[in-house]
XYZ file of C-alpha atoms in Angstrom:
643
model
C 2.511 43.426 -5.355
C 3.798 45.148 -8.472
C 1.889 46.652 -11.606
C 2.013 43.885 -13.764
C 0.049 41.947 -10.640
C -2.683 45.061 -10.123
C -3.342 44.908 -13.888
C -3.750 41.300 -14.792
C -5.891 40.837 -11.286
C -7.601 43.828 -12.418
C -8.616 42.111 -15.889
C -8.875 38.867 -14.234
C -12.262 40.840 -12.457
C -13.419 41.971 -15.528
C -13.433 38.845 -17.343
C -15.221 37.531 -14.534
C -17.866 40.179 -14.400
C -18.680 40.057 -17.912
C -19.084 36.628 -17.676
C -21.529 36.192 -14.959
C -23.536 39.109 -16.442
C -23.649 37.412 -19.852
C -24.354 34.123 -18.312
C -27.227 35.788 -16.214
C -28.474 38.001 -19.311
C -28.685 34.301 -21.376
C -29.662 32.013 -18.434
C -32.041 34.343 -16.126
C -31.119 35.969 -13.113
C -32.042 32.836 -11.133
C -29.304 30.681 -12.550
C -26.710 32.954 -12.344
C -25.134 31.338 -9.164
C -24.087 28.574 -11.934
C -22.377 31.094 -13.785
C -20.706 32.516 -10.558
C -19.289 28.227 -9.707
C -18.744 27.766 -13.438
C -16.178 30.544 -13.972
C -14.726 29.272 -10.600
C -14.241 25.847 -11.764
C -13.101 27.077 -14.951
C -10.236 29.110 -13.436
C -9.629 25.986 -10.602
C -9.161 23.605 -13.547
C -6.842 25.544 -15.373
C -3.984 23.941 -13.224
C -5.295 20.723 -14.705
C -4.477 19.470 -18.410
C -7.870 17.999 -19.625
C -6.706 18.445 -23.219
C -5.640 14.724 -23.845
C -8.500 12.898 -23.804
C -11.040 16.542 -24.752
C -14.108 14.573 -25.791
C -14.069 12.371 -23.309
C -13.731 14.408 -20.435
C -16.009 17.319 -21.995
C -18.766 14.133 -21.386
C -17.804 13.452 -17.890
C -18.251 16.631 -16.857
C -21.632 17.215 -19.051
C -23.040 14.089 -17.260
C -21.504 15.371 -14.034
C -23.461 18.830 -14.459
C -26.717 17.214 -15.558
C -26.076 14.640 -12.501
C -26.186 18.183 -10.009
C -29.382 19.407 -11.611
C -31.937 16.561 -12.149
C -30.521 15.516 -8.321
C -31.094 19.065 -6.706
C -34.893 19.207 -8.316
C -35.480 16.115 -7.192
C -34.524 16.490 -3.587
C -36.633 20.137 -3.819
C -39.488 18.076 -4.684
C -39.863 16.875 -1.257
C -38.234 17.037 1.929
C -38.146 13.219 3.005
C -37.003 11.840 -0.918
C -34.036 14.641 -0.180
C -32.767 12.715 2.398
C -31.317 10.191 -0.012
C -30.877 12.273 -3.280
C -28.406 15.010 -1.149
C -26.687 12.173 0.739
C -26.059 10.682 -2.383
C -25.244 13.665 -4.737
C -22.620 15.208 -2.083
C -21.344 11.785 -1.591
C -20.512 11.178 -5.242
C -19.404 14.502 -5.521
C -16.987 14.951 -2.675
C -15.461 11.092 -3.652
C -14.982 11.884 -6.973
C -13.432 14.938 -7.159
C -11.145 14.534 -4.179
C -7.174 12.647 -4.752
C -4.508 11.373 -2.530
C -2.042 13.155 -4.271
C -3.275 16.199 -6.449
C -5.178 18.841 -5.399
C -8.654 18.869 -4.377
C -11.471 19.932 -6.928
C -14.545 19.345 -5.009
C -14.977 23.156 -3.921
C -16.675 25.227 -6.848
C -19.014 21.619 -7.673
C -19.754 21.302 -4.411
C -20.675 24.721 -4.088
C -22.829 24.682 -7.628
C -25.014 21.706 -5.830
C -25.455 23.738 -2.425
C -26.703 26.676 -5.692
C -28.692 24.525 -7.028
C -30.872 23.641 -3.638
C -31.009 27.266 -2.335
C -32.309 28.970 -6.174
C -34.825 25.983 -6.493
C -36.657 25.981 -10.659
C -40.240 23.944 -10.750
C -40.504 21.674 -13.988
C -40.961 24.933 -16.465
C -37.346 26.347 -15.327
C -35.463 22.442 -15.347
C -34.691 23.008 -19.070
C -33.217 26.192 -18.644
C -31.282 25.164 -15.825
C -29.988 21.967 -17.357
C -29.133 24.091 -20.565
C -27.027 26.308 -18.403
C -25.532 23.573 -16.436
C -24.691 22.351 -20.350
C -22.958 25.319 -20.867
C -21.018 24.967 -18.052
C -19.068 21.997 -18.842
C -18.617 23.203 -22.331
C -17.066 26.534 -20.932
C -14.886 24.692 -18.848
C -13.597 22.376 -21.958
C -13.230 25.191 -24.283
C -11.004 27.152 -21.657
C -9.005 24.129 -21.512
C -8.384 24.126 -24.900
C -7.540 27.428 -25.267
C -4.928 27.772 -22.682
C -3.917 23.862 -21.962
C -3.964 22.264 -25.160
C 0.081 22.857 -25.751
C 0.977 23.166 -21.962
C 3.413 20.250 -22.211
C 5.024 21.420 -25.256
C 5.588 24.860 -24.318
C 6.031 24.391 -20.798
C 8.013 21.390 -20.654
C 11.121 23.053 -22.113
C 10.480 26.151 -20.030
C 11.167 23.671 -17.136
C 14.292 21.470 -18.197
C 16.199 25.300 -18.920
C 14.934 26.457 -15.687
C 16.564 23.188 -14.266
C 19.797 23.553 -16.438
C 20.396 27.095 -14.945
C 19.614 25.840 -11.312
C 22.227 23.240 -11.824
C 24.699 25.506 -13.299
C 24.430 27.434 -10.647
C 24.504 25.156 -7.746
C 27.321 23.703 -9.539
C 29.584 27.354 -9.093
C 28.068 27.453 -5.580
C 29.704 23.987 -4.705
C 32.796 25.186 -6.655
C 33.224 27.760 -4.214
C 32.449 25.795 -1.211
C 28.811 26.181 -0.685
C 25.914 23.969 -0.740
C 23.680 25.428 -3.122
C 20.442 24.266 -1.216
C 18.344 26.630 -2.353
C 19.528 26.217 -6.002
C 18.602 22.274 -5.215
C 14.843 23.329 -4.197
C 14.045 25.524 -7.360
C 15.398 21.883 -9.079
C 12.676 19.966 -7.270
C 9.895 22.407 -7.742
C 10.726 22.731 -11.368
C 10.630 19.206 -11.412
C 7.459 18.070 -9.528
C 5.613 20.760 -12.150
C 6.873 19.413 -14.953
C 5.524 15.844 -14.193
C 2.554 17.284 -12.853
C 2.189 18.227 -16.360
C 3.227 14.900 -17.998
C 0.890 12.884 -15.225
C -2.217 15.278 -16.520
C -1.471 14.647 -20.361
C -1.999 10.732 -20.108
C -4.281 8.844 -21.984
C -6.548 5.896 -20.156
C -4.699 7.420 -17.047
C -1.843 5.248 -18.215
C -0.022 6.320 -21.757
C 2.283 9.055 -21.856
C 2.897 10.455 -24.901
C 6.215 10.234 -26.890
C 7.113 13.858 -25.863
C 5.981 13.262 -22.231
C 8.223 10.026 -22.081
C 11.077 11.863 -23.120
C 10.869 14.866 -21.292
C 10.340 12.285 -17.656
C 13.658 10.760 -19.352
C 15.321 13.983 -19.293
C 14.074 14.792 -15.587
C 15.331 11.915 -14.261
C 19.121 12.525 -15.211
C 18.772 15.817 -13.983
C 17.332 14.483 -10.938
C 20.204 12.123 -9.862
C 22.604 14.728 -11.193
C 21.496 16.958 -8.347
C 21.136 13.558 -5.842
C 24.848 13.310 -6.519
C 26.207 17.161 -6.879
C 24.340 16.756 -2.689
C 26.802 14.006 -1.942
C 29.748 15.302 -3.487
C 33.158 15.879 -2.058
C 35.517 18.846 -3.194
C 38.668 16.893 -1.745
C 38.186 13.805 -3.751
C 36.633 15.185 -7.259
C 38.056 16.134 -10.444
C 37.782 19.527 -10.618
C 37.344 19.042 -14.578
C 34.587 16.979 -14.638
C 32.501 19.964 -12.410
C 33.964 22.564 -15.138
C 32.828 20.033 -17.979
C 28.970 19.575 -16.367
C 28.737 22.928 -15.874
C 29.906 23.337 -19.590
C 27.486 21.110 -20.575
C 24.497 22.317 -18.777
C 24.734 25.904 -20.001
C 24.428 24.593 -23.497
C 21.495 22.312 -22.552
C 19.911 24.598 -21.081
C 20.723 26.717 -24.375
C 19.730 23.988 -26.978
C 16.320 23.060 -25.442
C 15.089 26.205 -25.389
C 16.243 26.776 -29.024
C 15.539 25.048 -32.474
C 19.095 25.047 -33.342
C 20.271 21.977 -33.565
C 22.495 20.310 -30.684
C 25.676 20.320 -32.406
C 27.681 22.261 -29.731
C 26.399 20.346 -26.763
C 27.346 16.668 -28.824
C 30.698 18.140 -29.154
C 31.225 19.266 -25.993
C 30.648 16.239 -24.527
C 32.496 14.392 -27.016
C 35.555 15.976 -25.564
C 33.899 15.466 -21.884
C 34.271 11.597 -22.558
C 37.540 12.047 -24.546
C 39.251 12.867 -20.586
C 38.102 9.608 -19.456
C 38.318 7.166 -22.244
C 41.257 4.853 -21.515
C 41.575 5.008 -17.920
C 40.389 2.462 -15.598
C 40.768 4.382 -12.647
C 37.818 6.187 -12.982
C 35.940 6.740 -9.742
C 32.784 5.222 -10.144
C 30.876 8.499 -8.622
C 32.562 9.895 -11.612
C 31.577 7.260 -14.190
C 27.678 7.734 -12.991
C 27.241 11.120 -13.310
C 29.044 11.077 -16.945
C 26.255 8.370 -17.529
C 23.427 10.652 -16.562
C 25.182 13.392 -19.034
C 25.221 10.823 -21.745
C 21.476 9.730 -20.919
C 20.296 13.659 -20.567
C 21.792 14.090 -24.051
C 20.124 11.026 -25.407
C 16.733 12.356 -24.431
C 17.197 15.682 -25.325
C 18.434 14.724 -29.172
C 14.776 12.489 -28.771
C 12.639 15.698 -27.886
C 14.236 17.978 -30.547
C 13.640 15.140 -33.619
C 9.995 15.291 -32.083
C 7.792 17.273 -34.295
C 4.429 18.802 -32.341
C 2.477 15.933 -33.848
C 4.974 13.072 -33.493
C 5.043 14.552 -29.797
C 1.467 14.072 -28.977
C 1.714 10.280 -29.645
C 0.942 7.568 -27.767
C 2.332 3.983 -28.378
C -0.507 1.601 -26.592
C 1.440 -1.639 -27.128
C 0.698 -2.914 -24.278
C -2.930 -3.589 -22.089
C -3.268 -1.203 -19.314
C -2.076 -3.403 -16.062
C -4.563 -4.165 -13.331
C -2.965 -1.989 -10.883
C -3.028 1.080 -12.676
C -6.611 0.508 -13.634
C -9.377 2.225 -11.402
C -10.031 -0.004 -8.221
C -13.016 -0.145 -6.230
C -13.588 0.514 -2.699
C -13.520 -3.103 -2.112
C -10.618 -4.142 -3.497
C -8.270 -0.842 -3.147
C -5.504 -0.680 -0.403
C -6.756 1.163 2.536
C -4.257 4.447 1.944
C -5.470 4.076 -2.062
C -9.548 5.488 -0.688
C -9.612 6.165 3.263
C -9.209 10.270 3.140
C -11.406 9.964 0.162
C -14.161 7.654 1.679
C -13.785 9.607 5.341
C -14.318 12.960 3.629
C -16.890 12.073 0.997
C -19.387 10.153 4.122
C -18.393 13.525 6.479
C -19.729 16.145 4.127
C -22.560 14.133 2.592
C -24.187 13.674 6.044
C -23.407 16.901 7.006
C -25.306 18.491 3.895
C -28.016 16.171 4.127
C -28.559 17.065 7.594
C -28.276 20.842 6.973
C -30.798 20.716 4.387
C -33.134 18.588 5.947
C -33.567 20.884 8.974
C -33.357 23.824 6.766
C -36.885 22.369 4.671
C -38.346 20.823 8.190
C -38.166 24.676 9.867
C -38.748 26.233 6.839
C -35.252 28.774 7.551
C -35.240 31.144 4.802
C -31.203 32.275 5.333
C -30.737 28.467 5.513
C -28.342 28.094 2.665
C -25.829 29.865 4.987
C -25.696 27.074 7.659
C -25.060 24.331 4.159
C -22.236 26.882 3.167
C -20.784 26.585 6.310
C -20.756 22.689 6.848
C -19.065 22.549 3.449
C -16.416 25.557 4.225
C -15.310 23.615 7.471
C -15.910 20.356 6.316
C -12.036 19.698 5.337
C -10.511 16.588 4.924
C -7.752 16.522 7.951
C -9.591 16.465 11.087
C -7.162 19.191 12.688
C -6.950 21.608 9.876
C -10.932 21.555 10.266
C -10.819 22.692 13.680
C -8.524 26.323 12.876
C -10.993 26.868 9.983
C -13.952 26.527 12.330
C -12.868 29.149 14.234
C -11.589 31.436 11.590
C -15.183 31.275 9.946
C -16.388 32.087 13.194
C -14.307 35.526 13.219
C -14.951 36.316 9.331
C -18.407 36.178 9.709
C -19.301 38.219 12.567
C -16.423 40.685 11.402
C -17.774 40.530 7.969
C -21.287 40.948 9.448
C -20.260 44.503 11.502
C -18.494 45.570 8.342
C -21.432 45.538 6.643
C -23.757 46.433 9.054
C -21.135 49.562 9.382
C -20.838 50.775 5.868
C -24.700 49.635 4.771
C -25.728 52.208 7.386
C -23.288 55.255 6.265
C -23.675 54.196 2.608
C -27.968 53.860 1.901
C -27.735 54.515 -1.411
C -28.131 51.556 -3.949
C -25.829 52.532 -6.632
C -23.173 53.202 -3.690
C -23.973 49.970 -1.975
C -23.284 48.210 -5.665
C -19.641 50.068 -5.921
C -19.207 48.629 -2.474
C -19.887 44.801 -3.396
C -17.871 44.986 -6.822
C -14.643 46.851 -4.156
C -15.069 43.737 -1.974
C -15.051 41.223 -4.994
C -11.976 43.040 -6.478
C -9.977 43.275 -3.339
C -10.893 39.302 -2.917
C -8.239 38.785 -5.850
C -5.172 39.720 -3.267
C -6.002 38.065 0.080
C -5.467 34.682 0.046
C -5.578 34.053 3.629
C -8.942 32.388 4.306
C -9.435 33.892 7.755
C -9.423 37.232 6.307
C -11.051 36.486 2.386
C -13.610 35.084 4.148
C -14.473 38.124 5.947
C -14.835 39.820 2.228
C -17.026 36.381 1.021
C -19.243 37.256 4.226
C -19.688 41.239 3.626
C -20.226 40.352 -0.391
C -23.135 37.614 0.728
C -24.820 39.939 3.262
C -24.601 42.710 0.836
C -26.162 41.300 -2.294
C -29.042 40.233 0.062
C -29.372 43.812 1.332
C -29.244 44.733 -1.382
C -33.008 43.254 -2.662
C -34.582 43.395 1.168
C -33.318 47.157 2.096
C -32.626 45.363 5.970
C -29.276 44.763 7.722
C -29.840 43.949 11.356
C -32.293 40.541 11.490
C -30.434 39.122 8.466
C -26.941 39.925 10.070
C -28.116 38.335 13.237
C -29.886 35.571 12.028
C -27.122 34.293 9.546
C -24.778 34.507 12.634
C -26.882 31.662 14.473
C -27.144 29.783 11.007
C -23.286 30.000 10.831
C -22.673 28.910 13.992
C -25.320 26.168 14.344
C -23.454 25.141 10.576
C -20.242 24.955 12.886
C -21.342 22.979 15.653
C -22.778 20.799 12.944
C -19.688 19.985 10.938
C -17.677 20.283 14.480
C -19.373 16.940 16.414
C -19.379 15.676 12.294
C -15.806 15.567 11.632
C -14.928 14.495 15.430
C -17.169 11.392 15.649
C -18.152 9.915 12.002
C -14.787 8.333 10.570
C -12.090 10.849 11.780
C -8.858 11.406 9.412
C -5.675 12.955 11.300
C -2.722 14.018 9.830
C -1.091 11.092 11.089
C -3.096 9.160 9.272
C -2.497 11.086 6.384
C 1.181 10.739 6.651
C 0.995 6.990 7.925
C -0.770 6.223 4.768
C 1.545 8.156 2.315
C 4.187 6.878 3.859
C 2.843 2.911 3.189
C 1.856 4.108 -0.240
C 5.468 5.149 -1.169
C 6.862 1.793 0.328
C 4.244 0.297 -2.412
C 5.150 2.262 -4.858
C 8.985 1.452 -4.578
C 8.363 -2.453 -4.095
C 6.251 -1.965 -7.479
C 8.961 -0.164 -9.027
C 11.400 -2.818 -8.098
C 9.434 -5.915 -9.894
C 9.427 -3.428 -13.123
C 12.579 -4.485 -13.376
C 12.975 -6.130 -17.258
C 15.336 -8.252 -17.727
C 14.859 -8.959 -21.781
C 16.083 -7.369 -24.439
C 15.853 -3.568 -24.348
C 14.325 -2.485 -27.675
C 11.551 -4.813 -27.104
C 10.500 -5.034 -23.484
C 11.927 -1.722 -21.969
C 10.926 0.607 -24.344
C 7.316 1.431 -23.418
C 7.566 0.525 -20.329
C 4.811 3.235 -19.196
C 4.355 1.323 -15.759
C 7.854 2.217 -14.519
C 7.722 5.732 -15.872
C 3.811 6.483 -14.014
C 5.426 4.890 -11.003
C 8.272 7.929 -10.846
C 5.779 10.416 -10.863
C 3.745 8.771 -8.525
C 6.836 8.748 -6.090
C 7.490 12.706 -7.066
C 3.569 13.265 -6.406
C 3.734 11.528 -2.750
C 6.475 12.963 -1.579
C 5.207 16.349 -2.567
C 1.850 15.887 -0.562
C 4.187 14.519 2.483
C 5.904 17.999 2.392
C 2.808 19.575 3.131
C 1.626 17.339 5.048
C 4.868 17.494 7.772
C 4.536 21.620 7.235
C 1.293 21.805 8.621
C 2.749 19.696 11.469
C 2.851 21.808 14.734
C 6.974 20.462 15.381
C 9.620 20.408 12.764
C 9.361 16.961 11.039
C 11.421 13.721 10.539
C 12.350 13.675 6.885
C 15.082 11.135 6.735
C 13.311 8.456 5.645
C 11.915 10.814 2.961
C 14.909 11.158 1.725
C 16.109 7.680 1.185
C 13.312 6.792 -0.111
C 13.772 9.597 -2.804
C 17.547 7.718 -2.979
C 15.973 4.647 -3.818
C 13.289 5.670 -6.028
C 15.679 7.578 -8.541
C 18.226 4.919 -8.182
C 15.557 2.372 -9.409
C 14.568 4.710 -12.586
C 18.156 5.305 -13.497
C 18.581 1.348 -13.689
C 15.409 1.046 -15.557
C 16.612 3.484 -18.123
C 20.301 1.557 -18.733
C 18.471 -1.419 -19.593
C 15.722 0.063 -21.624
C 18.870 1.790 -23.493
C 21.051 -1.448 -23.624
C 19.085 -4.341 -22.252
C 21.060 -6.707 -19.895
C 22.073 -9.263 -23.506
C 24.255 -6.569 -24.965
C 26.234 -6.384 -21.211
C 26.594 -10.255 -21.242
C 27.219 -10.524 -17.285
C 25.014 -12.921 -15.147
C 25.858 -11.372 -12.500
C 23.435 -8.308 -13.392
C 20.838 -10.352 -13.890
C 20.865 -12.235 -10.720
C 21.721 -9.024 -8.623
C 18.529 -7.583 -10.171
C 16.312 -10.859 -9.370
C 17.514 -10.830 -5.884
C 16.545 -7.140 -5.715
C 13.167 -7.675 -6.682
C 12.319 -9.650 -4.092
C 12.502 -6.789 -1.883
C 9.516 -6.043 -0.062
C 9.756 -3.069 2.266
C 6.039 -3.629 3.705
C 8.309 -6.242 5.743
C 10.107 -3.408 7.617
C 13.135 -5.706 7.098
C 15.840 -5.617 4.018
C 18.844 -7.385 3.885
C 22.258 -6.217 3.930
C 23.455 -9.206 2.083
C 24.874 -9.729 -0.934
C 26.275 -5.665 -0.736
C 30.355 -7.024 -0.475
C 29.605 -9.021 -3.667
C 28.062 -6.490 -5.869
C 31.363 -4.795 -4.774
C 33.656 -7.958 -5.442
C 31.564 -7.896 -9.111
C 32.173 -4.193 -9.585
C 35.959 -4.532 -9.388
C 36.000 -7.535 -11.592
C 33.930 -6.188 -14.384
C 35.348 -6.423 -17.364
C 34.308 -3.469 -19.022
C 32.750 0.447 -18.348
C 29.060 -0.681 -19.354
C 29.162 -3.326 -16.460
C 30.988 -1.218 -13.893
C 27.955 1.577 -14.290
C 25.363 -1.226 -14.094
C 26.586 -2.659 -11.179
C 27.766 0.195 -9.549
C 23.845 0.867 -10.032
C 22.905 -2.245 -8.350
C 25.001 -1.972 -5.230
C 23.843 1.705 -4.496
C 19.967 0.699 -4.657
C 21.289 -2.704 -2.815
C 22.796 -0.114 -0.031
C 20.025 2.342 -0.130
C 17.528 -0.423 0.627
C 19.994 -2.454 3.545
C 20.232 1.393 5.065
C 15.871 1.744 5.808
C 17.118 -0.851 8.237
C 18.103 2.399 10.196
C 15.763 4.652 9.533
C 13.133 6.335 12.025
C 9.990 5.815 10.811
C 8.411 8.457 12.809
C 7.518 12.073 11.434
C 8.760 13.855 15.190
């Protein structure tokens, strides 16, 4: 914790204070639980560019509001007819706003329908409410726009310097004998951000934009620059050619985050391919990471001619393919929807339940048993179970705390200071076993704060809570159970998709026309950076240290692919006038790994073609085909299993 933490938490607070109390002052005091989950989904979505597509998704999320209130007056109406509004609403809810590979967003929605049904309006108060729930989405929108609507353009660059340096500096680590492993995480962090950001700026959930294309262009050869700087060998490389990418890396990391022009990167490696030109005994390892240089330098002359409007382009030449089109539960592959469909059926029975017993025995605290089914209600069967039991603990601790300081402090106005300490501190812990305890004193408070009593609502909310557990508990163990083998068995097909996908992008035509936009090949290599980031998590919350070597060939293969894709979209396979690309490449796209099986043959005579290649072009493409060719004959020997 430093100062420049304790000061922007501390304005953080105040932004959200003055918010809610604006939002109450405008709305009435009893909608200003939507204020309190619209500032929270406001802040949540910030790590989300909605900015692409603004008027569009400022009327998904005006329907989605109006959805929430018209549904939670309607199942207020009557007890029975909110059997199938709240399954319904949570259902649509929790399946909409819930992704295999990004984060959740269900939480502060969710929360705003649970609101919604404990601050019920009759028909007098349903304009008001629907006006605030209006507001709501608009909020969120314009906070996007404020903060998100040039994240690409300002961040992107950010990133590929960040990466530069990290490279630069593995690159003196492996100089000096090292390994440079942690330099070679901060290079796949900085990387799975930045196409985070690119995957959020799409249009149709399909374009990229000119800049986004390029800057994916210029992660990639950074990428397999890395991949290769892992599997290189001091004994048996030029020591030059690590002085030259070093060279050339400091000034790319210089000229992107610049608007000089690139003058003094072009000429450096000018004289980096003066070394080699002329000699045929080039080590291929050598020849492919001076092709990544050449690509990287490509892309980055692209972003700088890139004005911020010419950036922000999308080129829709093409009809959005089937497969990246939204699929229904019917047709989808069963990793595409299970966690989604399992999690969406848990918690909208589990609600439904909750708030019919909560009308049927008339409970006034109710609303605290509904929190609690949602709180525990988690997607992964066993991460459910450790968050039962550490609601459990925060609310009876949070219950004494209160109870202890509500009797020492009587006072209103010292009771208030109390609740707006609790709400600060909440800004630092991040721990849910022990926020939750502050959640739990700030709930018990506020309602002390009208009634004047401590005890009977302590106690009562403690039964509520734990009859919410053992709720949600026999829930998520008996209706459609996900595990976190599922999770990982699923991710794992899903990447074997991807990559068989990736493989029959493949084009073999000319590369100014059928390459170019190829938007399918470049979604796929985020996709493949998204999955593998949710595996990581996945295996970390794994209770024995994890598997990962399939993970990694997989990453191998997948950047291997991508770099192939990117020679022909630069050259196209006419102006390299070998057949023996282009039936290396058909035989390689009839690859399925769903098989389990690949073939090692055909390896020795990719290698036989290599050698007799005629010229540099056709010894990198080759040498391109007989590493994926490898890479895939190699899962032949991979474990499968995560421990």
């Amino acid at each position: 914790m430093n100062k420049k933490m304790i000061i922007s938490n501390t304005l953080l607070f105040i932004g959200i204070l003055a918010f809610i109390l604006l939002f109450s002052a405008v709305f009435s005091q009893e909608n200003m639980l939507i204020g309190i989950s619209t500032i929270t989904a406001m802040l949540m979505l910030l790590e989300r560019d909605l900015t692409a597509e603004p008027l569009m998704n400022t009327g998904k999320l005006l329907t989605f509001n109006l959805f929430m209130g018209i549904a939670a007056y309607l199942a207020n109406l009557n007890m029975w007819l909110g059997i199938p509004v709240n399954f319904i609403a949570m259902f649509v809810i929790s399946y909409m706003l819930i992704f295999n590979l990004k984060n959740p967003l269900y939480l502060p929605f969710s929360l705003q329908y649970l609101f919604l049904l404990a601050m019920p309006v009759g028909l007098s108060g349903l304009p008001l409410r629907l006006g605030a729930l209006a507001f709501g989405a608009i909020a969120i929108m314009g906070l996007q726009l404020i903060f998100n609507r040039n994240r690409v353009a300002k961040g992107g660059k950010n990133l590929i310097k960040a990466i530069c340096e990290a490279l630069t500096e593995k690159v003196e680590l492996i100089q000096k004998g090292e390994s440079g492993a942690e330099e070679s995480a901060r290079v796949k962090s900085s990387i799975s951000s930045l196409r985070s950001m690119i995957y959020d700026k799409r249009e149709e959930d399909y374009y990229l934009t000119d800049e986004g294309m390029t800057l994916l262009n210029i992660s990639a050869a950074l990428e397999k620059i890395n991949l290769f700087l892992n599997q290189i060998q001091l004994d048996k490389t030029d020591e030059r050619l690590l002085n030259d990418l070093q060279t050339t890396l400091k000034l790319a990391a210089k000229g992107v985050a610049s608007d000089e022009p690139l003058d003094e990167l072009k000429r450096s490696f000018s004289n980096l391919l003066g070394k080699y030109e002329g000699n045929d005994n080039i080590p291929l390892f050598s020849l492919r990471i001076l092709a990544n240089v050449d690509s990287l330098l490509d892309s980055l002359y692209e972003l700088k001619k890139l004005d911020r409007k010419q950036g922000k382009i999308t080129r829709k030449l093409h009809e959005v393919p089937l497969k990246f089109k939204k699929l229904t539960y019917g047709n989808a592959p069963k990793h595409t929807t299970s966690i989604k469909f399992s999690y969406a059926i848990r918690v909208a029975i589990g609600i439904t339940i909750g708030a019919f017993l909560t009308d049927y025995f008339k409970l006034e605290e109710g609303r605290w048993m509904l929190f609690t089914i949602l709180s525990v209600s988690i997607p992964i069967y066993e991460q459910s179970r450790q968050k039962m039991r550490d609601r459990l603990f925060a609310t009876i601790v949070g219950a004494l705390v209160a109870v202890f300081l509500f009797t020492i402090f009587d006072s209103n106005p010292a009771r208030s200071a109390l609740l707006l300490l609790g709400g600060y501190l909440m800004s630092y812990i991040k721990v849910y076993r022990y926020s939750t305890i502050l959640v739990t004193f700030s709930a018990i408070g506020s309602v002390v704060l009208i009634t004047g009593e401590t005890h009977f609502l302590t106690t009562e909310r403690v039964l509520l809570v734990a009859s919410g557990l053992v709720l949600a508990l026999m829930i998520n163990r008996f209706i459609l159970p996900y595990k976190q083998t599922d999770a990982i068995s699923n991710l794992q097909k899903m990447y074997k998709d991807t990559i068989n996908t990736m493989l029959q992008e493949l084009r073999l035509g000319n590369g100014d026309v059928d390459n170019k936009d190829n938007h399918s090949m470049k979604n796929l290599l985020i996709i493949t950076t998204m999955i593998e980031d949710r595996l990581k998590v996945d295996l970390e919350k794994g209770s024995e240290p994890a598997n990962t070597e399939w993970m990694n060939q997989l990453r191998l293969i997948t950047c291997s692919i991508f770099e192939l894709s990117l020679w022909l979209e630069k050259r196209g396979l006419e102006s390299m006038r070998n057949p023996d690309i282009e039936r290396s490449i058909r035989e390689m796209k009839k690859v399925n790994l769903q098989n389990g099986v690949v073939s090692s043959h055909g390896i020795e005579t990719v290698v036989n073609q290599i050698e007799a290649a005629s010229t540099l072009e056709n010894r990198i493409a080759l040498s391109m085909i007989f590493e994926i060719t490898a890479e895939l004959a190699a899962l032949n020997k991979i474990n499968w299993k995560v421990s």
